C-alpha cells in the first residue's frame, strides 16, 4: 500500500520536473521605434562623479533641444553592483534602460546574454569613427558585428619614485630584465619598500609580462578560441612575473593575495619603489604621500626600447536590444561618445579618449597623459572576444594560476596547463 | 485505510498556518533549487538570450567529475568537524566555569559572550582580520611575529577562520548548556561530590548524560551552522584564499552560481549540501534512538 503511493509521488514529481522549466525572460528585440518619449540611460557612478554629471548634462540638454518631445532620464549606477543591475535589466526588459555604459571586457558576454543591440550599420555610417583606434573598435566587436561605441580607454604603465631612484643612483629600466634587477636593488637598499609592488590577483598587471614574451591568453577568431596560456612563450612570461614574488622584491606571503588596487594603494602610500598603475590611478596617486615624487614611463618590453603590450581596458556605451526608441537611442549613444564629449570628459574626469586624434590633442595639454598615450600607440592587447571570457574572468582562472605558481603549489608548466584546460572547457561550453 | 481509525482533520487544521508558511518559504525554494539543478541555466538562459535545455543529471555529473569539488567537500567536512568540536569544547567548559564562579565574574563572562554573539559575522570577521593583520595588527606585535601573514598558508588561514567561528558561536552553546546545568538537581551533584568524584568525572558521568538532549540539539545546530559557514571564509580569505585554497562548499557554490552566473551548477551544489546535512542529522538521530534514548 505504502510503496506504490510513494512511487506514484516520485513519478508525479519527475513528470512535474520535466514538464516545466525554470523561469526565463523573453528578451526579444523590440520592433518599436518611437520618435518621442523618455529615454532611460544608465551610466557608472565614479568616485567624484560631479564633473562627469556636468558633461553628461550638457550633452543631454543639447539632445533634448534637438528632439522635441524627448526626455532623457540619466541614472548613475554604483560600479560594485553593476553586474546584478545589468543582469536584472536583461531579465526584465520593462525596467531596462535604453542606453547603458558597460565595461569593455563584458561586451561578448552581454551579446551572448542577448542584451545588446547590433549597431554595425550606424557605427559605419558615423563619420567620426574613422579615427576610432583599432583596439577600441575591437572592444565593441563580436563576430564582426559592432555592439556599442567606445567611451574611453584605460591603460597601465610603470610608476616609479623619482626621489628613490635619485638617492640610489638608479636608471629608469629599459628592459624587463632591468626592471626586475632595479626592483631588487631598491628592496636591498630600502628593506621597508617593495621594489616593484606586484599582486597575485592583479591579472592586468601580470598579462603585459606574458604578452611581452610573445605569449597570448588565447588564440582564434570569432566563435572558436583555444587557450594559449600554456605555450612556451606564455610560460616564460608567467615565470618572469611570478619570480618577482620573492623576499628580495615583494614577499609572496604579502603580495600573493594583492589585487591591482592594493598595489596602487601601496605605491601611493610610499611603500614601493615602483608599481604598475593605470592612467585612472593618477588621481589616487596624486592624493597619496608620493605626490610630486614620482614619474611614469611605459612598461619596458623584453628588448631595450620596446614597450610591453598593455591591456586596453575601458568602457563602452551601448544600446539595449529591448529599447522601443531605436533611432533616438543610437543617436544619443553617438552624442555621448562623440569626439566633443570625449574631449570634455577627459578634462572633467581624466578618461582617455578612444579617438586617436583627440587623444593626441589632450596629451599635448596634459603631460601626465604622455606615457599612457605612448603605451597605447605602441600597440595594446585585448581579452578574447568570447562570451566565455566573463566566466573565465569571474571564476578567477588566471589569478588562481599565478597564485599557484607564487605559493609554490604547482610549477609554471602544471599551473598553466590547468588554466588552459579550464579556459578551453569554458570556450567549449560557451561557444 | 481501515474504517476503524477515522482520520481526524483537527490536527491538520491547527498545523495549517505553520504548514502554509513552511510550504511557501521552504518547500517552494527547495523545489525551485532542485528544478534549476536539472537544467542548463546560466545568465544567457535567464535573460532569454538562449533557450533552456533539460540536462537530466548533467550538472551533477559535471560536479562529481570535478576534482576541485571533492577537494572542497573534503576541506568543508574537516573544517566543519574541527569547528564543531572546538565550539562544543569551549562552550561546555565555559558553561561549567559559569556555575563555579562568583556573581561579578559570571556577569562579566556572560556579557562578553553575549557581545560576541550579538556581533554581526561581517563585523566580527573584519575585526579578527585586522587583529591578525601583518602590518597593523596587534597580535603580531604582541607575539613578536614581525610581518607574518596569517592568511597566506592554507592551514594558518583556516585556523584563523576557525578562531572567529568558535568566537562567534560558542556563546549559544555556553548559554544553552549553562541553563541545562542549572536545571540539574543539586542533590545529584552533591552526591557525586560526596563520593569524591573529580570535576572531569562529574561532567563525564553525571552532567553529560543528564544534559544529553541539550547536547544533541547544540551539536546538530553547530554541525549545520559550521557546515554552511560562508561569511567568515568569504571575508577573511577574500573569497576563498590564495588560489582557492580556503574554499568551503557554500562559498564554492556562491562562486559558481553568482560570480560566474552558472546558476544550475550552483543549485546542484546546494542540493548536494542539503542532502548531506539531512543525512547527517537523520543518521545522528537514528543512532541515538537505537541506543534507546528518546529526545
Coordinates of C-alpha atoms in Angstrom, one line a residue, chain A:
Chain A
X1 CA 0.0 0.0 0.0
X2 CA 2.7 2.4 1.0
X3 CA 5.2 1.7 -1.7
X4 CA 3.1 2.2 -4.8
X5 CA 1.8 5.6 -3.5
X6 CA 5.4 6.7 -2.9
X7 CA 6.3 5.5 -6.3
X8 CA 3.4 7.4 -7.8
X9 CA 4.5 10.5 -6.0
X10 CA 8.0 10.1 -7.3
X11 CA 6.7 9.7 -10.8
X12 CA 4.5 12.7 -10.5
X13 CA 7.5 14.7 -9.2
X14 CA 9.5 13.6 -12.2
X15 CA 6.7 14.5 -14.5
X16 CA 6.5 17.9 -13.0
X17 CA 10.2 18.4 -13.2
X18 CA 10.4 17.5 -16.9
X19 CA 7.2 19.4 -17.8
X20 CA 8.0 22.8 -16.5
X21 CA 11.3 24.6 -17.0
X22 CA 12.6 27.3 -14.7
X23 CA 11.5 30.9 -15.4
X24 CA 13.2 32.7 -18.3
X25 CA 12.6 36.1 -19.8
X26 CA 11.6 36.6 -23.4
X27 CA 14.2 39.2 -24.2
X28 CA 13.4 39.6 -27.9
X29 CA 14.3 42.8 -29.7
X30 CA 11.6 45.3 -29.7
X31 CA 10.3 46.3 -33.1
X32 CA 9.1 49.7 -31.9
X33 CA 10.9 52.8 -32.9
X34 CA 9.1 55.6 -31.3
X35 CA 10.3 59.1 -32.1
X36 CA 9.2 60.8 -28.8
X37 CA 9.1 59.8 -25.2
X38 CA 11.6 59.1 -22.4
X39 CA 15.0 57.6 -23.0
X40 CA 16.5 55.9 -19.9
X41 CA 20.2 55.9 -19.6
X42 CA 22.5 54.1 -17.1
X43 CA 26.0 55.4 -16.5
X44 CA 28.5 54.3 -14.0
X45 CA 28.8 56.2 -10.7
X46 CA 32.5 57.1 -10.5
X47 CA 34.4 58.3 -7.4
X48 CA 33.9 62.0 -7.6
X49 CA 31.1 61.9 -10.1
X50 CA 30.1 65.6 -10.2
X51 CA 32.3 66.6 -13.2
X52 CA 31.0 63.6 -15.2
X53 CA 27.4 64.6 -14.5
X54 CA 28.2 68.1 -15.7
X55 CA 29.5 66.9 -19.1
X56 CA 26.6 64.4 -19.5
X57 CA 24.0 67.1 -18.6
X58 CA 25.3 69.4 -21.3
X59 CA 25.0 66.6 -23.9
X60 CA 21.5 65.8 -22.7
X61 CA 20.3 69.4 -22.8
X62 CA 21.5 69.7 -26.4
X63 CA 19.9 66.4 -27.3
X64 CA 16.5 67.3 -25.8
X65 CA 16.6 70.6 -27.6
X66 CA 17.2 68.9 -30.9
X67 CA 14.5 66.4 -30.4
X68 CA 11.2 67.9 -29.4
X69 CA 9.1 65.7 -27.1
X70 CA 12.0 63.7 -25.9
X71 CA 13.2 63.4 -22.4
X72 CA 16.4 61.8 -21.2
X73 CA 16.5 60.2 -17.8
X74 CA 20.0 59.6 -16.6
X75 CA 20.7 57.3 -13.7
X76 CA 24.1 56.7 -12.2
X77 CA 24.6 53.1 -11.0
X78 CA 27.2 52.1 -8.5
X79 CA 30.1 50.2 -10.1
X80 CA 30.2 47.4 -7.5
X81 CA 26.6 46.3 -8.1
X82 CA 26.6 46.9 -11.9
X83 CA 26.7 43.1 -12.6
X84 CA 23.4 42.5 -10.7
X85 CA 21.8 45.6 -12.2
X86 CA 22.6 44.6 -15.7
X87 CA 21.5 41.0 -15.2
X88 CA 18.2 42.3 -13.8
X89 CA 17.8 44.6 -16.8
X90 CA 18.3 41.8 -19.2
X91 CA 15.8 39.6 -17.2
X92 CA 13.1 42.3 -17.2
X93 CA 13.1 44.4 -20.3
X94 CA 10.4 46.6 -18.9
X95 CA 12.7 48.0 -16.3
X96 CA 15.7 48.1 -18.5
X97 CA 17.4 51.3 -19.8
X98 CA 17.6 52.2 -23.5
X99 CA 21.3 53.1 -23.4
X100 CA 23.9 52.0 -20.9
X101 CA 27.6 52.2 -20.1
X102 CA 29.5 48.9 -19.6
X103 CA 33.0 47.6 -19.1
X104 CA 34.6 46.6 -22.4
X105 CA 35.5 43.1 -21.2
X106 CA 31.8 42.4 -20.8
X107 CA 30.9 43.0 -24.4
X108 CA 30.9 39.4 -25.7
X109 CA 29.1 38.1 -22.6
X110 CA 26.3 40.7 -22.9
X111 CA 25.9 39.9 -26.5
X112 CA 25.5 36.2 -25.7
X113 CA 23.1 37.1 -22.9
X114 CA 21.0 38.7 -25.6
X115 CA 21.1 42.2 -24.2
X116 CA 22.9 44.4 -26.7
X117 CA 21.7 45.8 -30.0
X118 CA 23.8 45.3 -33.2
X119 CA 24.7 48.8 -34.4
X120 CA 27.1 47.9 -37.1
X121 CA 25.4 49.9 -39.8
X122 CA 25.0 53.1 -37.8
X123 CA 28.6 52.9 -36.5
X124 CA 29.9 52.6 -40.0
X125 CA 27.8 55.5 -41.2
X126 CA 29.0 57.8 -38.4
X127 CA 31.8 60.0 -39.8
X128 CA 33.8 60.3 -36.6
X129 CA 34.5 56.6 -36.3
X130 CA 37.3 56.7 -38.9
X131 CA 39.5 58.0 -36.1
X132 CA 38.5 55.4 -33.5
X133 CA 41.6 53.5 -32.6
X134 CA 41.7 49.8 -33.6
X135 CA 41.8 48.3 -30.1
X136 CA 38.8 50.4 -29.0
X137 CA 37.0 49.2 -32.1
X138 CA 37.9 45.6 -31.3
X139 CA 36.4 46.1 -27.8
X140 CA 32.9 46.7 -29.2
X141 CA 33.2 44.0 -31.9
X142 CA 31.9 40.4 -31.6
X143 CA 32.0 38.1 -34.6
X144 CA 32.5 41.0 -36.9
X145 CA 29.5 42.9 -35.7
X146 CA 29.5 46.1 -33.6
X147 CA 27.6 46.4 -30.3
X148 CA 28.1 49.9 -29.0
X149 CA 30.6 52.8 -29.1
X150 CA 33.8 53.1 -27.2
X151 CA 33.5 55.7 -24.4
X152 CA 37.1 55.8 -23.0
X153 CA 40.2 53.6 -22.8
X154 CA 42.4 52.9 -19.8
X155 CA 46.0 51.5 -19.9
X156 CA 48.6 50.8 -17.4
X157 CA 52.2 51.9 -17.3
X158 CA 55.1 51.9 -14.9
X159 CA 55.0 54.4 -11.9
X160 CA 58.4 54.9 -10.2
X161 CA 59.7 57.1 -7.3
X162 CA 62.0 59.8 -8.7
X163 CA 63.4 60.5 -5.2
X164 CA 64.3 56.9 -4.5
X165 CA 65.9 56.5 -8.0
X166 CA 67.9 59.6 -7.5
X167 CA 69.1 58.7 -4.0
X168 CA 70.2 55.2 -5.1
X169 CA 71.6 56.4 -8.4
X170 CA 69.3 54.2 -10.4
X171 CA 68.5 54.4 -14.1
X172 CA 64.9 54.0 -15.4
X173 CA 64.8 50.4 -16.5
X174 CA 64.8 49.9 -20.3
X175 CA 64.0 46.1 -20.4
X176 CA 62.1 43.7 -18.4
X177 CA 65.3 42.1 -17.0
X178 CA 66.5 45.5 -15.9
X179 CA 63.1 46.1 -14.3
X180 CA 63.5 43.1 -12.1
X181 CA 67.1 43.9 -11.3
X182 CA 66.2 47.5 -10.4
X183 CA 63.4 46.3 -8.2
X184 CA 65.7 44.1 -6.3
X185 CA 68.3 46.9 -5.9
X186 CA 65.6 49.1 -4.3
X187 CA 64.5 46.5 -1.9
X188 CA 68.1 45.7 -0.9
X189 CA 68.8 49.3 -0.2
X190 CA 65.5 50.2 1.4
X191 CA 64.2 47.0 3.0
X192 CA 60.9 48.6 4.1
X193 CA 60.0 49.3 0.5
X194 CA 58.7 46.8 -2.1
X195 CA 60.9 47.1 -5.1
X196 CA 58.2 46.7 -7.7
X197 CA 54.9 46.0 -6.0
X198 CA 53.1 43.2 -7.7
X199 CA 49.8 41.3 -6.9
X200 CA 48.9 37.7 -7.4
X201 CA 45.4 38.7 -8.2
X202 CA 46.4 41.5 -10.5
X203 CA 45.7 39.9 -13.8
X204 CA 46.1 43.1 -15.9
X205 CA 49.3 43.9 -14.2
X206 CA 50.6 40.4 -15.0
X207 CA 49.5 40.0 -18.6
X208 CA 52.0 42.5 -20.1
X209 CA 54.8 40.2 -19.0
X210 CA 53.1 37.3 -20.9
X211 CA 52.4 39.5 -23.9
X212 CA 55.9 41.0 -24.0
X213 CA 57.4 37.5 -24.1
X214 CA 55.2 36.7 -27.1
X215 CA 52.5 34.7 -25.2
X216 CA 48.8 35.1 -25.6
X217 CA 45.8 34.3 -23.4
X218 CA 44.0 32.5 -26.2
X219 CA 44.2 32.2 -30.0
X220 CA 41.5 32.1 -32.5
X221 CA 38.9 34.2 -34.2
X222 CA 35.2 34.6 -33.9
X223 CA 33.5 31.7 -32.2
X224 CA 36.3 29.3 -31.7
X225 CA 39.0 30.1 -29.3
X226 CA 41.7 27.9 -27.9
X227 CA 43.8 28.8 -24.8
X228 CA 47.5 29.6 -25.4
X229 CA 48.4 30.4 -21.8
X230 CA 50.5 27.2 -21.6
X231 CA 52.6 27.9 -24.7
X232 CA 56.4 28.1 -24.2
X233 CA 56.4 31.9 -24.7
X234 CA 53.5 32.5 -22.3
X235 CA 55.2 30.3 -19.7
X236 CA 58.3 32.4 -20.0
X237 CA 56.2 35.5 -19.2
X238 CA 54.4 33.8 -16.3
X239 CA 57.9 32.9 -14.9
X240 CA 59.1 36.4 -15.3
X241 CA 56.1 37.8 -13.4
X242 CA 55.9 35.2 -10.6
X243 CA 59.7 35.4 -9.9
X244 CA 59.0 39.0 -8.7
X245 CA 57.2 37.5 -5.7
X246 CA 60.2 36.8 -3.5
X247 CA 61.6 38.2 -0.3
X248 CA 64.1 40.3 -2.3
X249 CA 61.3 42.2 -4.1
X250 CA 57.7 41.6 -2.9
X251 CA 57.3 38.8 -0.4
X252 CA 54.9 36.1 -1.5
X253 CA 53.2 36.0 1.9
X254 CA 52.0 39.6 1.5
X255 CA 51.9 40.1 -2.3
X256 CA 50.2 36.9 -3.4
X257 CA 46.8 38.0 -2.3
X258 CA 47.0 41.6 -3.6
X259 CA 44.9 42.9 -6.5
X260 CA 45.5 45.9 -8.7
X261 CA 44.1 48.5 -6.2
X262 CA 46.2 47.1 -3.4
X263 CA 49.4 47.7 -5.4
X264 CA 48.4 51.2 -6.3
X265 CA 47.5 51.9 -2.7
X266 CA 50.9 50.6 -1.5
X267 CA 52.7 52.8 -4.1
X268 CA 50.6 55.9 -3.2
X269 CA 51.3 55.4 0.5
X270 CA 55.0 55.4 -0.3
X271 CA 55.6 51.7 0.4
X272 CA 57.0 50.8 -3.0
X273 CA 59.8 51.9 -5.4
X274 CA 57.7 51.1 -8.5
X275 CA 54.2 50.0 -9.4
X276 CA 52.1 49.1 -12.4
X277 CA 49.2 51.6 -12.5
X278 CA 46.7 53.0 -14.9
X279 CA 46.0 56.5 -16.1
X280 CA 42.9 56.1 -14.0
X281 CA 45.2 55.7 -10.9
X282 CA 46.6 59.1 -11.5
X283 CA 44.2 60.8 -9.1
X284 CA 44.7 58.2 -6.3
X285 CA 48.5 58.5 -6.5
X286 CA 48.3 62.3 -6.6
X287 CA 46.2 62.2 -3.4
X288 CA 48.8 60.0 -1.7
X289 CA 52.1 60.6 0.1
X290 CA 54.2 60.4 -3.0
X291 CA 52.7 63.4 -4.8
X292 CA 55.5 65.2 -6.6
X293 CA 58.0 62.4 -6.0
X294 CA 57.1 60.1 -8.9
X295 CA 57.1 59.8 -12.7
X296 CA 55.5 57.5 -15.2
X297 CA 57.0 55.7 -18.2
X298 CA 55.7 52.9 -20.4
X299 CA 56.3 49.5 -19.0
X300 CA 59.5 48.3 -20.8
X301 CA 59.4 45.2 -23.0
X302 CA 61.8 42.4 -23.5
X303 CA 64.2 44.3 -25.8
X304 CA 65.6 47.7 -25.0
X305 CA 63.4 50.5 -26.4
X306 CA 60.3 48.3 -26.7
X307 CA 57.1 48.7 -24.8
X308 CA 55.4 45.8 -23.1
X309 CA 51.9 45.5 -24.7
X310 CA 49.3 46.7 -22.2
X311 CA 45.7 45.6 -21.7
X312 CA 43.3 48.1 -23.3
X313 CA 40.7 48.4 -20.6
X314 CA 37.9 51.0 -20.6
X315 CA 34.2 51.4 -21.0
X316 CA 31.7 51.4 -23.9
X317 CA 28.2 52.8 -24.3
X318 CA 25.7 50.5 -26.0
X319 CA 22.0 50.4 -26.8
X320 CA 19.8 47.6 -25.3
X321 CA 18.0 45.3 -27.6
X322 CA 14.8 45.8 -25.7
X323 CA 14.7 49.6 -26.5
X324 CA 11.5 50.9 -28.0
X325 CA 13.3 54.1 -29.3
X326 CA 15.9 52.5 -31.6
X327 CA 16.8 55.6 -33.7
X328 CA 16.8 58.0 -30.8
X329 CA 18.8 55.7 -28.5
X330 CA 21.5 55.1 -31.1
X331 CA 21.7 58.8 -31.8
X332 CA 22.1 59.5 -28.0
X333 CA 24.8 56.9 -27.8
X334 CA 26.7 58.7 -30.6
X335 CA 26.3 62.0 -28.8
X336 CA 27.5 60.6 -25.5
X337 CA 30.7 59.1 -27.1
X338 CA 31.4 61.8 -29.7
X339 CA 34.8 63.5 -30.1
X340 CA 33.5 66.6 -28.4
X341 CA 32.1 64.8 -25.4
X342 CA 35.2 62.6 -25.0
X343 CA 37.4 65.7 -25.1
X344 CA 35.3 67.4 -22.3
X345 CA 35.1 64.1 -20.4
X346 CA 38.9 64.0 -20.4
X347 CA 39.1 67.5 -18.9
X348 CA 36.4 66.6 -16.3
X349 CA 37.4 63.0 -15.3
X350 CA 40.8 62.3 -17.0
X351 CA 39.2 59.5 -19.1
X352 CA 41.5 58.8 -22.1
X353 CA 39.6 59.4 -25.4
X354 CA 39.2 56.5 -27.8
X355 CA 39.8 58.6 -30.9
X356 CA 43.5 58.8 -31.8
X357 CA 43.4 62.4 -32.9
X358 CA 41.5 63.6 -29.8
X359 CA 43.9 61.7 -27.6
X360 CA 46.9 63.4 -29.2
X361 CA 45.3 66.8 -28.6
X362 CA 44.8 66.2 -24.9
X363 CA 48.2 64.6 -24.4
X364 CA 49.7 67.8 -25.7
X365 CA 47.8 69.8 -23.0
X366 CA 48.4 67.4 -20.0
X367 CA 51.9 66.0 -19.8
X368 CA 51.0 63.1 -17.5
X369 CA 49.0 61.5 -20.3
X370 CA 52.1 61.2 -22.5
X371 CA 53.4 57.8 -21.2
X372 CA 49.9 56.3 -21.4
X373 CA 49.4 57.6 -24.9
X374 CA 52.8 56.1 -25.9
X375 CA 51.7 52.8 -24.4
X376 CA 48.5 52.9 -26.4
X377 CA 50.2 53.8 -29.7
X378 CA 52.9 51.1 -29.1
X379 CA 50.1 48.5 -29.5
X380 CA 47.8 47.1 -26.9
X381 CA 46.1 43.8 -26.3
X382 CA 42.5 42.8 -25.5
X383 CA 40.9 39.8 -23.9
X384 CA 39.3 37.1 -26.1
X385 CA 36.1 38.5 -27.6
X386 CA 34.2 35.4 -26.4
X387 CA 31.2 35.1 -24.1
X388 CA 33.3 32.6 -22.2
X389 CA 35.7 35.4 -21.1
X390 CA 33.2 36.7 -18.5
X391 CA 33.1 33.2 -16.9
X392 CA 36.9 32.7 -17.1
X393 CA 37.4 36.1 -15.5
X394 CA 34.9 35.7 -12.7
X395 CA 36.0 32.1 -11.9
X396 CA 39.5 33.6 -11.4
X397 CA 41.3 31.2 -13.7
X398 CA 44.3 33.5 -14.3
X399 CA 44.7 34.8 -10.7
X400 CA 44.5 31.2 -9.5
X401 CA 47.2 30.2 -12.0
X402 CA 49.6 33.0 -10.8
X403 CA 48.9 32.3 -7.2
X404 CA 49.5 28.6 -7.6
X405 CA 52.9 29.3 -9.0
X406 CA 53.7 32.1 -6.5
X407 CA 52.8 29.9 -3.5
X408 CA 54.8 27.0 -4.9
X409 CA 51.8 24.7 -5.1
X410 CA 52.5 24.0 -8.8
X411 CA 55.3 24.7 -11.2
X412 CA 54.7 27.0 -14.2
X413 CA 54.1 24.2 -16.6
X414 CA 51.5 22.4 -14.5
X415 CA 49.7 25.6 -13.4
X416 CA 49.4 27.0 -16.9
X417 CA 48.3 23.6 -18.3
X418 CA 45.5 23.5 -15.7
X419 CA 44.5 27.1 -16.5
X420 CA 44.5 26.3 -20.2
X421 CA 42.2 23.3 -19.6
X422 CA 39.8 25.4 -17.6
X423 CA 39.7 28.0 -20.3
X424 CA 39.2 25.5 -23.0
X425 CA 36.3 23.9 -21.1
X426 CA 34.7 27.4 -20.8
X427 CA 35.3 28.1 -24.5
X428 CA 33.8 24.8 -25.4
X429 CA 30.7 25.2 -23.3
X430 CA 30.0 28.8 -24.1
X431 CA 30.9 28.6 -27.8

